[in-house]
GROMACS .gro file of C-alpha atoms in nm:
model
  260
    1MET     CA    1   1.020  -0.662  -0.153
    2THR     CA    2   0.904  -0.940   0.118
    3ARG     CA    3   0.550  -0.970   0.225
    4SER     CA    4   0.358  -1.265   0.371
    5ASP     CA    5   0.239  -1.530   0.187
    6GLU     CA    6  -0.030  -1.630   0.463
    7GLU     CA    7  -0.264  -1.542   0.746
    8PRO     CA    8  -0.328  -1.638   1.092
    9HIS     CA    9  -0.630  -1.819   1.080
   10GLY     CA   10  -0.795  -1.999   1.360
   11SER     CA   11  -0.600  -2.020   1.695
   12GLU     CA   12  -0.310  -1.830   1.637
   13MET     CA   13  -0.573  -1.552   1.483
   14ARG     CA   14  -0.639  -1.538   1.850
   15ALA     CA   15  -0.371  -1.577   2.007
   16LEU     CA   16  -0.176  -1.296   1.779
   17GLU     CA   17  -0.572  -1.033   1.863
   18ALA     CA   18  -0.508  -1.098   2.270
   19ALA     CA   19  -0.130  -1.017   2.207
   20SER     CA   20  -0.237  -0.688   1.984
   21LEU     CA   21  -0.472  -0.567   2.231
   22ARG     CA   22  -0.265  -0.668   2.507
   23ARG     CA   23   0.022  -0.416   2.319
   24ALA     CA   24  -0.192  -0.115   2.204
   25ARG     CA   25  -0.321  -0.114   2.592
   26LEU     CA   26  -0.002  -0.082   2.731
   27GLY     CA   27   0.107   0.173   2.473
   28VAL     CA   28  -0.101   0.431   2.446
   29TRP     CA   29  -0.178   0.422   2.872
   30GLU     CA   30   0.229   0.440   2.909
   31TYR     CA   31   0.273   0.728   2.631
   32GLU     CA   32  -0.033   0.941   2.734
   33GLY     CA   33   0.084   0.912   3.138
   34GLY     CA   34  -0.219   0.718   3.249
   35GLY     CA   35  -0.545   0.906   3.087
   36LEU     CA   36  -0.649   0.587   2.957
   37GLY     CA   37  -0.531   0.241   3.206
   38PRO     CA   38  -0.483  -0.107   3.014
   39GLU     CA   39  -0.829  -0.227   3.122
   40ASP     CA   40  -1.006   0.058   2.911
   41PRO     CA   41  -1.163  -0.149   2.607
   42PRO     CA   42  -1.096   0.039   2.305
   43ALA     CA   43  -1.352   0.073   2.083
   44GLU     CA   44  -1.334  -0.104   1.738
   45VAL     CA   45  -1.488   0.071   1.419
   46ALA     CA   46  -1.542  -0.073   1.003
   47PHE     CA   47  -1.293   0.143   0.741
   48GLY     CA   48  -1.266   0.007   0.455
   49GLY     CA   49  -1.298  -0.296   0.417
   50VAL     CA   50  -1.149  -0.392   0.741
   51ARG     CA   51  -1.128  -0.332   1.115
   52ILE     CA   52  -0.964  -0.075   1.354
   53LEU     CA   53  -0.948  -0.091   1.703
   54THR     CA   54  -0.862   0.289   1.795
   55TRP     CA   55  -0.908   0.481   2.100
   56PRO     CA   56  -1.155   0.877   2.123
   57GLY     CA   57  -0.912   1.080   2.249
   58VAL     CA   58  -0.639   0.911   2.159
   59VAL     CA   59  -0.619   0.862   1.785
   60MET     CA   60  -0.866   1.047   1.572
   61THR     CA   61  -1.082   0.750   1.484
   62PRO     CA   62  -1.149   0.662   1.140
   63SER     CA   63  -1.419   0.831   0.920
   64PRO     CA   64  -1.595   0.687   0.644
   65THR     CA   65  -1.514   0.962   0.441
   66THR     CA   66  -1.115   0.925   0.426
   67GLU     CA   67  -1.227   0.586   0.255
   68ALA     CA   68  -1.205   0.791  -0.031
   69LEU     CA   69  -0.806   0.876   0.030
   70VAL     CA   70  -0.761   0.449   0.045
   71ASP     CA   71  -0.976   0.397  -0.291
   72ARG     CA   72  -0.731   0.714  -0.453
   73ALA     CA   73  -0.419   0.545  -0.313
   74VAL     CA   74  -0.477   0.185  -0.398
   75GLU     CA   75  -0.582   0.360  -0.760
   76CYS     CA   76  -0.275   0.501  -0.774
   77ILE     CA   77  -0.112   0.140  -0.677
   78GLY     CA   78  -0.292  -0.058  -0.918
   79THR     CA   79  -0.107  -0.418  -0.971
   80ARG     CA   80   0.232  -0.272  -0.934
   81SER     CA   81   0.540  -0.301  -0.643
   82VAL     CA   82   0.529   0.016  -0.462
   83PHE     CA   83   0.662   0.175  -0.140
   84VAL     CA   84   0.432   0.381   0.004
   85ALA     CA   85   0.400   0.607   0.291
   86ASP     CA   86   0.154   0.711   0.515
   87VAL     CA   87   0.169   1.056   0.668
   88GLY     CA   88  -0.022   1.099   1.049
   89THR     CA   89  -0.148   0.767   1.040
   90GLY     CA   90  -0.331   0.784   1.425
   91SER     CA   91  -0.479   0.396   1.400
   92GLY     CA   92  -0.256   0.319   1.175
   93ALA     CA   93  -0.636   0.286   0.942
   94VAL     CA   94  -0.529   0.386   0.597
   95ALA     CA   95  -0.218   0.164   0.572
   96VAL     CA   96  -0.374  -0.117   0.667
   97ALA     CA   97  -0.674  -0.086   0.435
   98ILE     CA   98  -0.432   0.017   0.156
   99ALA     CA   99  -0.209  -0.319   0.257
  100SER     CA  100  -0.563  -0.537   0.254
  101ARG     CA  101  -0.640  -0.398  -0.088
  102ALA     CA  102  -0.295  -0.354  -0.240
  103PRO     CA  103  -0.059  -0.663  -0.243
  104GLY     CA  104   0.227  -0.483  -0.395
  105ALA     CA  105   0.245  -0.208  -0.130
  106ARG     CA  106   0.519  -0.268   0.100
  107ILE     CA  107   0.438   0.015   0.325
  108TRP     CA  108   0.572   0.301   0.571
  109ALA     CA  109   0.342   0.476   0.850
  110THR     CA  110   0.452   0.746   1.037
  111ASP     CA  111   0.360   0.970   1.342
  112ASP     CA  112   0.506   1.160   1.628
  113SER     CA  113   0.257   1.071   1.829
  114GLU     CA  114   0.447   0.762   2.071
  115ALA     CA  115  -0.008   0.714   2.170
  116ALA     CA  116  -0.058   0.593   1.765
  117VAL     CA  117   0.231   0.447   1.691
  118GLY     CA  118   0.138   0.164   1.970
  119LEU     CA  119  -0.201   0.137   1.847
  120ALA     CA  120  -0.125   0.187   1.447
  121ARG     CA  121   0.163  -0.121   1.567
  122ALA     CA  122  -0.152  -0.280   1.716
  123ASN     CA  123  -0.347  -0.291   1.429
  124VAL     CA  124  -0.131  -0.401   1.193
  125ALA     CA  125   0.010  -0.686   1.383
  126ARG     CA  126  -0.413  -0.787   1.476
  127HIS     CA  127  -0.442  -0.775   1.032
  128GLY     CA  128  -0.132  -0.980   1.011
  129LEU     CA  129   0.059  -0.720   0.807
  130GLN     CA  130   0.355  -0.660   0.983
  131GLU     CA  131   0.596  -0.768   0.682
  132ARG     CA  132   0.440  -0.510   0.465
  133VAL     CA  133   0.345  -0.217   0.697
  134GLU     CA  134   0.602  -0.060   0.907
  135VAL     CA  135   0.495   0.207   1.200
  136LEU     CA  136   0.720   0.471   1.240
  137LEU     CA  137   0.760   0.778   1.515
  138GLY     CA  138   0.876   1.093   1.353
  139ASN     CA  139   0.763   1.381   1.193
  140LEU     CA  140   0.602   1.374   0.833
  141LEU     CA  141   0.865   1.150   0.636
  142GLU     CA  142   1.206   1.227   0.830
  143PRO     CA  143   1.176   0.882   0.986
  144VAL     CA  144   1.100   0.666   0.619
  145PRO     CA  145   1.396   0.517   0.384
  146GLY     CA  146   1.448   0.646   0.062
  147GLU     CA  147   1.210   0.726  -0.232
  148LEU     CA  148   0.887   0.663  -0.266
  149ASP     CA  149   0.598   0.601  -0.574
  150LEU     CA  150   0.327   0.730  -0.306
  151VAL     CA  151   0.222   0.944  -0.014
  152VAL     CA  152  -0.054   0.946   0.146
  153ALA     CA  153  -0.205   1.200   0.402
  154ASN     CA  154  -0.564   1.311   0.597
  155LEU     CA  155  -0.336   1.599   0.820
  156PRO     CA  156  -0.472   1.812   1.090
  157TYR     CA  157  -0.581   2.126   0.871
  158HIS     CA  158  -0.801   2.378   1.159
  159ALA     CA  159  -0.571   2.687   1.230
  160GLU     CA  160  -0.604   2.685   1.570
  161ALA     CA  161  -0.632   3.049   1.690
  162ARG     CA  162  -0.977   3.049   1.471
  163SER     CA  163  -1.130   2.733   1.444
  164ARG     CA  164  -1.124   2.564   1.835
  165GLY     CA  165  -1.459   2.674   1.821
  166PRO     CA  166  -1.661   2.538   1.567
  167ALA     CA  167  -1.357   2.263   1.541
  168ALA     CA  168  -1.499   2.136   1.882
  169GLY     CA  169  -1.813   2.117   1.818
  170ALA     CA  170  -1.821   1.943   1.531
  171CYS     CA  171  -1.529   1.704   1.652
  172ARG     CA  172  -1.548   1.685   2.035
  173GLU     CA  173  -1.478   1.367   2.123
  174GLU     CA  174  -1.151   1.392   1.860
  175PRO     CA  175  -0.823   1.437   2.020
  176GLU     CA  176  -0.675   1.830   1.939
  177HIS     CA  177  -0.338   1.725   1.821
  178ALA     CA  178  -0.582   1.511   1.527
  179ILE     CA  179  -0.787   1.872   1.428
  180TYR     CA  180  -0.552   2.215   1.480
  181ALA     CA  181  -0.227   2.272   1.285
  182PRO     CA  182  -0.038   2.553   1.359
  183GLY     CA  183  -0.007   2.871   1.153
  184ASP     CA  184  -0.327   2.885   0.946
  185GLY     CA  185  -0.390   2.523   0.960
  186LEU     CA  186  -0.205   2.428   0.614
  187GLY     CA  187   0.091   2.404   0.757
  188PHE     CA  188   0.170   2.027   0.780
  189ASN     CA  189   0.035   1.972   0.409
  190ARG     CA  190   0.300   2.230   0.262
  191GLU     CA  191   0.553   2.117   0.482
  192LEU     CA  192   0.472   1.759   0.311
  193ILE     CA  193   0.438   1.925  -0.043
  194GLU     CA  194   0.767   2.064   0.005
  195ALA     CA  195   0.951   1.693   0.150
  196CYS     CA  196   0.775   1.485  -0.131
  197ARG     CA  197   1.002   1.710  -0.380
  198THR     CA  198   1.255   1.523  -0.292
  199ARG     CA  199   1.171   1.207  -0.198
  200LEU     CA  200   0.874   1.078  -0.469
  201GLU     CA  201   1.031   0.876  -0.795
  202ALA     CA  202   0.936   1.044  -1.056
  203ARG     CA  203   0.604   0.993  -1.177
  204GLY     CA  204   0.515   0.956  -0.810
  205ASN     CA  205   0.191   1.039  -0.614
  206LEU     CA  206   0.117   1.219  -0.331
  207VAL     CA  207  -0.231   1.180  -0.207
  208ILE     CA  208  -0.419   1.461  -0.004
  209GLN     CA  209  -0.748   1.499   0.187
  210LEU     CA  210  -0.912   1.828   0.267
  211TYR     CA  211  -1.269   1.780   0.351
  212GLY     CA  212  -1.529   1.843   0.619
  213SER     CA  213  -1.715   2.207   0.711
  214VAL     CA  214  -1.376   2.349   0.720
  215LEU     CA  215  -1.473   2.409   0.316
  216SER     CA  216  -1.677   2.685   0.367
  217ALA     CA  217  -1.519   2.819   0.636
  218ARG     CA  218  -1.155   2.903   0.561
  219HIS     CA  219  -1.266   2.799   0.090
  220GLY     CA  220  -1.066   3.074   0.013
  221GLU     CA  221  -0.755   2.920   0.202
  222LEU     CA  222  -0.759   2.582   0.063
  223ASP     CA  223  -0.799   2.740  -0.286
  224GLN     CA  224  -0.424   2.925  -0.244
  225LEU     CA  225  -0.287   2.564  -0.171
  226LEU     CA  226  -0.436   2.390  -0.439
  227ARG     CA  227  -0.276   2.760  -0.654
  228GLU     CA  228   0.075   2.673  -0.483
  229ILE     CA  229   0.046   2.254  -0.574
  230GLU     CA  230  -0.067   2.396  -0.957
  231ALA     CA  231   0.228   2.608  -0.954
  232ARG     CA  232   0.467   2.365  -0.898
  233ALA     CA  233   0.395   2.276  -1.304
  234ALA     CA  234   0.679   2.507  -1.329
  235GLU     CA  235   0.901   2.235  -1.248
  236GLY     CA  236   0.748   1.956  -1.354
  237TRP     CA  237   0.478   1.849  -1.154
  238GLU     CA  238   0.089   1.817  -1.290
  239ALA     CA  239  -0.234   1.858  -1.076
  240ARG     CA  240  -0.530   1.673  -1.028
  241MET     CA  241  -0.811   1.780  -0.863
  242ALA     CA  242  -1.077   1.596  -0.793
  243ALA     CA  243  -1.442   1.623  -0.490
  244THR     CA  244  -1.691   1.401  -0.407
  245ALA     CA  245  -1.982   1.459  -0.226
  246GLU     CA  246  -2.240   1.227   0.037
  247GLY     CA  247  -2.413   1.430   0.156
  248ARG     CA  248  -2.119   1.654   0.275
  249GLU     CA  249  -1.840   1.834   0.017
  250HIS     CA  250  -1.541   1.693   0.046
  251ARG     CA  251  -1.245   1.792  -0.142
  252TRP     CA  252  -0.899   1.589  -0.216
  253SER     CA  253  -0.574   1.688  -0.449
  254ALA     CA  254  -0.313   1.471  -0.626
  255TRP     CA  255  -0.061   1.509  -0.792
  256HIS     CA  256   0.261   1.360  -0.961
  257SER     CA  257   0.603   1.446  -1.107
  258SER     CA  258   0.579   1.418  -1.458
  259SER     CA  259   0.946   1.373  -1.486
  260VAL     CA  260   1.019   1.068  -1.691
   0.00000   0.00000   0.00000
């Protein structure tokens, strides 16, 4: 595992940031078919102790509530040298925040949107993390090599047919592909769970965040997904769940293979 021992400073950092902005602008403009021009400025938000470039309407704007996902991932990593996948990376916020706090992490960040991949790569370069964070185009874990110690994901969870009204009202500035999932809305998470059965190292961790108003609207369906996770205990999986509250209820689940 390699990592950079030096971070860019001064004029080098300014040049790197300017180059990152150009790549991000051109990448988003190209892959979105001209919906955003190269001259359109990105937004910048604070997330998990870092500053992230984002484009509303192209990728999901990083939310402070998702910092709980980063906190749990960093807790799982500790001081170890580990291989990590950030699935559905969007702007790359989670991958960049984890890498900034866990120097032993080698991270692959994936997304099936070419626009998101372009923006995430710009954010990685902006923070000088190219040697430890690689952004890959593809579905879930498909482009990631080898076995992993940790998988993190904050995937779409709204059922398209039933949730367009409420979801659009709550997230009207966010891109639809980052909100809606096919079927009952939990298909991406189920697919990821299946992939982790063969991709996680023994005692590897999978951390998924499920949060927001969807809890009250679809509490039963989310409970069913968590029960499916718990049912894996017979296959050597141990489920762990917790809830946090900051004016809203959030729920995430983490579990690991208990095999040696």
